[in-house]
C-alpha positions as a LaTeX table, in Angstrom:
\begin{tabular}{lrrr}
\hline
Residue & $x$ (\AA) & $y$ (\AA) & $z$ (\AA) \\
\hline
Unk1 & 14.37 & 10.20 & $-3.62$ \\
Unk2 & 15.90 & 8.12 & $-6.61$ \\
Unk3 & 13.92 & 5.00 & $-6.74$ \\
Unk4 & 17.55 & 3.03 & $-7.28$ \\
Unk5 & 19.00 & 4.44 & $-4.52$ \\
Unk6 & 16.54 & 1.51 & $-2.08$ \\
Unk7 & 18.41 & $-1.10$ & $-4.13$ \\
Unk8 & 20.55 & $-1.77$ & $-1.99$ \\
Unk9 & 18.76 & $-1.15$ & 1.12 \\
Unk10 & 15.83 & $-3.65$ & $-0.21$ \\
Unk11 & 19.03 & $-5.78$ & $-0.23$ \\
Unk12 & 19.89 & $-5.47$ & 3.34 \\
Unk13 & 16.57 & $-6.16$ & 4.67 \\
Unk14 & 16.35 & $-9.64$ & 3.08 \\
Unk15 & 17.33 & $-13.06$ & 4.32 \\
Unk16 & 21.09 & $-14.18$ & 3.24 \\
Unk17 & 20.70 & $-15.58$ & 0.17 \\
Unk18 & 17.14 & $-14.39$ & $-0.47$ \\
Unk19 & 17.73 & $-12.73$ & $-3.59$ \\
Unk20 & 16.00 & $-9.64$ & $-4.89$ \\
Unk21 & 14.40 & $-10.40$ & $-8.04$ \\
Unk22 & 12.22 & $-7.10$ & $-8.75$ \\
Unk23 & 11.75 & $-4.27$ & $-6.90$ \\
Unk24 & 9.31 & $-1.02$ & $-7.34$ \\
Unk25 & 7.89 & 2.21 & $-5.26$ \\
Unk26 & 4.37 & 2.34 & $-5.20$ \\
Unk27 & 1.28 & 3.39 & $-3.47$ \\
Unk28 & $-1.65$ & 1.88 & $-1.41$ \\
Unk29 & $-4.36$ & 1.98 & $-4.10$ \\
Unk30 & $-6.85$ & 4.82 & $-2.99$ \\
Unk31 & $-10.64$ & 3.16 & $-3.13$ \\
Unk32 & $-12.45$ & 0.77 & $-0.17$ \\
Unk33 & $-9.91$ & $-1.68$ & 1.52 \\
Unk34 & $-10.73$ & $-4.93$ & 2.41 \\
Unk35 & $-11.87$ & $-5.13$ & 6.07 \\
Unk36 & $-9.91$ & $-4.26$ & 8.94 \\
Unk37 & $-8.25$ & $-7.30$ & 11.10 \\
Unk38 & $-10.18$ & $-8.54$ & 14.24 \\
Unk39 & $-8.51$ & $-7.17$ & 16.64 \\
Unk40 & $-8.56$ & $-4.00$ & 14.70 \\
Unk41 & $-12.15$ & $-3.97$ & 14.36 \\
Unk42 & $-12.62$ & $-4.19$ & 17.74 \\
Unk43 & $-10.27$ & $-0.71$ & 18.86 \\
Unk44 & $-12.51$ & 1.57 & 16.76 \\
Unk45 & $-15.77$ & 2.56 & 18.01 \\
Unk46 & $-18.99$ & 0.89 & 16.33 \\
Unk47 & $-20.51$ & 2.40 & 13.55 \\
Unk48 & $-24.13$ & 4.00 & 14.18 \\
Unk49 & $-26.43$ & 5.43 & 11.60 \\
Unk50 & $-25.68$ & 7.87 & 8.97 \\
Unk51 & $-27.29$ & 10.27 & 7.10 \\
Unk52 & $-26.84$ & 11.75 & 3.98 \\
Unk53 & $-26.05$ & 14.60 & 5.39 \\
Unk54 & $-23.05$ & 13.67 & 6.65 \\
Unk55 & $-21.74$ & 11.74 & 4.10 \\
Unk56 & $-21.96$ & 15.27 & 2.07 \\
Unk57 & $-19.96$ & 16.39 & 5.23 \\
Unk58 & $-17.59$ & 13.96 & 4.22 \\
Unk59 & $-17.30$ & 15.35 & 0.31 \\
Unk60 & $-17.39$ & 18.98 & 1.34 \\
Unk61 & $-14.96$ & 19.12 & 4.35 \\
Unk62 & $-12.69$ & 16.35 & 4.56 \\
Unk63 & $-11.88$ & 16.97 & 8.45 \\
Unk64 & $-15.42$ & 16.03 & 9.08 \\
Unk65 & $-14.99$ & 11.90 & 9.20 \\
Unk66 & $-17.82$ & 9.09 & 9.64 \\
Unk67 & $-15.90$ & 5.64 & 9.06 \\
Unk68 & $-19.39$ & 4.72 & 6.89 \\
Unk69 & $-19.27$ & 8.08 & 5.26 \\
Unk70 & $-15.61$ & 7.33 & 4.16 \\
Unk71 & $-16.12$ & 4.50 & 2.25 \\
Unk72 & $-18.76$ & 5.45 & 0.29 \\
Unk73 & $-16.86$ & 8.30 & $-0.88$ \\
Unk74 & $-14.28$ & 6.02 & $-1.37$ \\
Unk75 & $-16.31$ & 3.55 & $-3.35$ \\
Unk76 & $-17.67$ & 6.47 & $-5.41$ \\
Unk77 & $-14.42$ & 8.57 & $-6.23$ \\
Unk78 & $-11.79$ & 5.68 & $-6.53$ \\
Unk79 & $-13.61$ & 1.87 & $-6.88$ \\
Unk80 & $-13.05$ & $-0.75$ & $-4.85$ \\
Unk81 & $-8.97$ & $-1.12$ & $-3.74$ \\
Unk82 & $-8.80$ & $-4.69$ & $-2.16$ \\
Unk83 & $-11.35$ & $-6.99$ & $-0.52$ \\
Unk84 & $-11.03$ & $-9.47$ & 2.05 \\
Unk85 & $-12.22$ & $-10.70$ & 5.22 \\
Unk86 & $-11.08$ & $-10.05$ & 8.66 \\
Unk87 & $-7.94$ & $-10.91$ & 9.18 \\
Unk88 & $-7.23$ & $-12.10$ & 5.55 \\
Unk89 & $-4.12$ & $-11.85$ & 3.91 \\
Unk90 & $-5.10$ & $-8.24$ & 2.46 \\
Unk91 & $-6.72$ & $-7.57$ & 6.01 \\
Unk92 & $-2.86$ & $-7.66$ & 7.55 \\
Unk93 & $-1.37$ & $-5.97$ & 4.51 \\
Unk94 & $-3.58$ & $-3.12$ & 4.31 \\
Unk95 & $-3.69$ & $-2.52$ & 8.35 \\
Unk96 & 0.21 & $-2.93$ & 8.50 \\
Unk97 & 0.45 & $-0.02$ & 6.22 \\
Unk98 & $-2.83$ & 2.65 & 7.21 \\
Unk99 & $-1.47$ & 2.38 & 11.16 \\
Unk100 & $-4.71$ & 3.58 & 13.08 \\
Unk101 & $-2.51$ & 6.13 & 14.93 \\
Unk102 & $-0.86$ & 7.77 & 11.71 \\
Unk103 & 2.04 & 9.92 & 12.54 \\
Unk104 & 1.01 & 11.94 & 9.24 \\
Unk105 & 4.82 & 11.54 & 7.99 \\
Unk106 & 5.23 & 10.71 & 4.29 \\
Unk107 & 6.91 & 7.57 & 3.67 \\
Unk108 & 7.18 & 5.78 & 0.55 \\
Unk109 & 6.05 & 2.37 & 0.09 \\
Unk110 & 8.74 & $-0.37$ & $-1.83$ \\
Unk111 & 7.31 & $-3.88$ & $-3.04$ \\
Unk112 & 9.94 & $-6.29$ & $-3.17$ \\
Unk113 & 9.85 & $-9.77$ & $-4.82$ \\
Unk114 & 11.86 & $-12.47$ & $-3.80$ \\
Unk115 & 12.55 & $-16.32$ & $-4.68$ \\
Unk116 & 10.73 & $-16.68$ & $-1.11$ \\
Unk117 & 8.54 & $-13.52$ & $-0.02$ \\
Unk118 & 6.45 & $-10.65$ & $-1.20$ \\
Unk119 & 7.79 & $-7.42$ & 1.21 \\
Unk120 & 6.57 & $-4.27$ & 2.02 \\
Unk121 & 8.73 & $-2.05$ & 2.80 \\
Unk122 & 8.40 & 1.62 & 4.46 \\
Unk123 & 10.59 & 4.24 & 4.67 \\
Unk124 & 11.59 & 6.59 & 6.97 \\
Unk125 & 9.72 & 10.10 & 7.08 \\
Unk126 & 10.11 & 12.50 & 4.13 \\
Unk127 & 10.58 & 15.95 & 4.14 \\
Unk128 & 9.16 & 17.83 & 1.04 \\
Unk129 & 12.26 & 19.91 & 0.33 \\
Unk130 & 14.93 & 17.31 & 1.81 \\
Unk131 & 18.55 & 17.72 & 1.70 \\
Unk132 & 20.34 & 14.86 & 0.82 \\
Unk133 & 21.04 & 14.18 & 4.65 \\
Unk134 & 17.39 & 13.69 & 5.00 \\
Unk135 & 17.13 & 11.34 & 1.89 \\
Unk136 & 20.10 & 9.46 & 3.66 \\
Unk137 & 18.35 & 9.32 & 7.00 \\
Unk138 & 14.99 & 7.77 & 5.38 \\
Unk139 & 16.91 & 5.54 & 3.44 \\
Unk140 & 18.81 & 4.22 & 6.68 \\
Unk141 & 14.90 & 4.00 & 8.86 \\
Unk142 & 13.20 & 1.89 & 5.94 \\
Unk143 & 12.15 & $-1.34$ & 7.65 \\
Unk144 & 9.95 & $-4.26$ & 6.45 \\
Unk145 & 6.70 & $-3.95$ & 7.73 \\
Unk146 & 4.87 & $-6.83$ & 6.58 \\
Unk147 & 5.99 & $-10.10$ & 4.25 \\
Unk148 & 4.39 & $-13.01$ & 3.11 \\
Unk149 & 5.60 & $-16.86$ & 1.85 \\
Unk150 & 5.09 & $-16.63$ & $-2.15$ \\
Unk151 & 2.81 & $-19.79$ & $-1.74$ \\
Unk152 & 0.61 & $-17.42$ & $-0.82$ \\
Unk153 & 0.64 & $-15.34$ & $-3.56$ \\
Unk154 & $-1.94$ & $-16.43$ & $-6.05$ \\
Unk155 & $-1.09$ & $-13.99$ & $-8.90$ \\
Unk156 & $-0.20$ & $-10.90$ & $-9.55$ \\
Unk157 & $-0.91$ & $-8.29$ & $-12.74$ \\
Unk158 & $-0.83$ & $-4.60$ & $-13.74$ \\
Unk159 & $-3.79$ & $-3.54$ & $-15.70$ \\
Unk160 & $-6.22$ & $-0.68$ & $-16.19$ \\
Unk161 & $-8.73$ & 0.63 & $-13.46$ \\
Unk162 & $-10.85$ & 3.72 & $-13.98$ \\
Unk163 & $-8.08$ & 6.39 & $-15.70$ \\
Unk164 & $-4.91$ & 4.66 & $-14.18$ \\
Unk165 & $-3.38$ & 1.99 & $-16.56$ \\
Unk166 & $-0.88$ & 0.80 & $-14.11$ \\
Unk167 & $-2.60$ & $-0.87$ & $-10.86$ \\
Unk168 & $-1.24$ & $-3.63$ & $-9.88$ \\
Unk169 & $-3.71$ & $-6.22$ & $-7.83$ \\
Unk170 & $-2.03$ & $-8.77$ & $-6.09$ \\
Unk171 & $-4.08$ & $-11.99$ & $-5.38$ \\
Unk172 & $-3.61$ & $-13.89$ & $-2.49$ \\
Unk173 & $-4.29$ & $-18.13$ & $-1.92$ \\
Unk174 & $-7.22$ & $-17.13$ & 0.53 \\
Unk175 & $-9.55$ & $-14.95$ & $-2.24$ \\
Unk176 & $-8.37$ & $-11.87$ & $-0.67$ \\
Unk177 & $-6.18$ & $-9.24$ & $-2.85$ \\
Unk178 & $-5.07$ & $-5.42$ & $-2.52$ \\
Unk179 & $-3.88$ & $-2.99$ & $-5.30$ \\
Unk180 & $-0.87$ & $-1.01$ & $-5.54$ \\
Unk181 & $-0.86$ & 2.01 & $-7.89$ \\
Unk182 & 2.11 & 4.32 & $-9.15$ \\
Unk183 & 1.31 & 8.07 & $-10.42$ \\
Unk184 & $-0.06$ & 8.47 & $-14.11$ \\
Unk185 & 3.14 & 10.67 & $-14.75$ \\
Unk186 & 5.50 & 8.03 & $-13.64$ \\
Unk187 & 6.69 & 4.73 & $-15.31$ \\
Unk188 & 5.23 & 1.38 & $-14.76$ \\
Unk189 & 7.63 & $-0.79$ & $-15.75$ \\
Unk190 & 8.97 & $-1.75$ & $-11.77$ \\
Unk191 & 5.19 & $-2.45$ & $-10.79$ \\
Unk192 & 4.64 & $-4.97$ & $-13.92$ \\
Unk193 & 8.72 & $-6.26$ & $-13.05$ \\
Unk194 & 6.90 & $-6.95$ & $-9.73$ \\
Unk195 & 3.99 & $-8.78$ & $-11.11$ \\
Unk196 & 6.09 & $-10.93$ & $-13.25$ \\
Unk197 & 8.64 & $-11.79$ & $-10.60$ \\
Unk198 & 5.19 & $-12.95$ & $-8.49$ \\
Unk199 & 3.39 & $-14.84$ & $-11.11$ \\
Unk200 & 6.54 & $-16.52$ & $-12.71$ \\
\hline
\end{tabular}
């Protein structure tokens, strides 16, 4: 879907008279997120041991899963993609957008700066080869699912991590942050209209 055609539905999901000052489609920065909110941590089962074996489990088959094994092979393959502490700013963020239940429907991800809020906003499922009935449809079901006051929005810049020159890590007033990333192939001119529209 044409990233311009959520312009105006970005613009129906704000506050009256919360303008839209930038606007881009992005994705949850692969790598190890910052740790999952309290009450999260609590629904999934506690971690025992792990062996090395199974962490190769986890390279060579990825429907074999250890929680432990995950993250090293997401510290290893992609870096580190936001840290905080339970329940932190990038706590909520990240668990508002990896659901533990995942209906396995692709959605795309819009950040939306505002004179007032960072949003996040989802959209409806994807279909791979969509008509544009479908596009419409997933336009109409984008919601916001999470939003923060810009006071607590620390900074916010797109630079270079590992291969990808356009990550965009947004810092948060409590020391917690999260990254956002866009595909090498596309452009990364919303992300860094984004960061500016934070950090101005």
């Amino acid at each position: 879907m044409d990233e311009t055609s959520y312009r105006d539905r970005i613009g129906q999901l704000v506050e009256p008279g919360e303008p839209v000052l930038a606007y881009a489609k992005a994705d949850a920065a692969k790598g190890t997120p910052p740790a999952p909110p309290l009450d999260a941590a609590k629904a999934e089962a506690p971690a025992g041991r792990v062996s090395i074996g199974a962490v190769l489990l986890n390279l060579i088959s990825p429907l074999v899963s250890w929680g432990w094994g995950d993250r090293l092979v997401d510290l290893i393959a992609w870096g580190v993609a936001g840290r905080g502490a339970p329940g932190s700013v990038a706590s909520r963020l990240h668990h508002a957008l990896h659901s533990p239940r995942p209906d396995l429907a692709v959605r795309d991800i819009l950040l939306a700066a505002t004179d007032r809020r960072l949003l996040v906003c989802v959209s409806g499922p994807m279909k791979l080869l969509s008509s544009r009935e479908d596009d419409e449809r997933a336009l109409a079901e984008s919601g916001v699912a999470w939003s923060v006051p810009r006071a607590e929005v620390a900074s916010a810049r797109v630079a270079w991590h590992r291969l990808n020159p356009k990550r965009l890590r947004v810092d948060f007033t409590d020391g917690s942050w999260l990254a956002f990333t866009v595909p090498i192939a596309e452009s990364g001119r919303p992300l860094r209209a984004v960061a500016a529209a934070l950090s101005g």
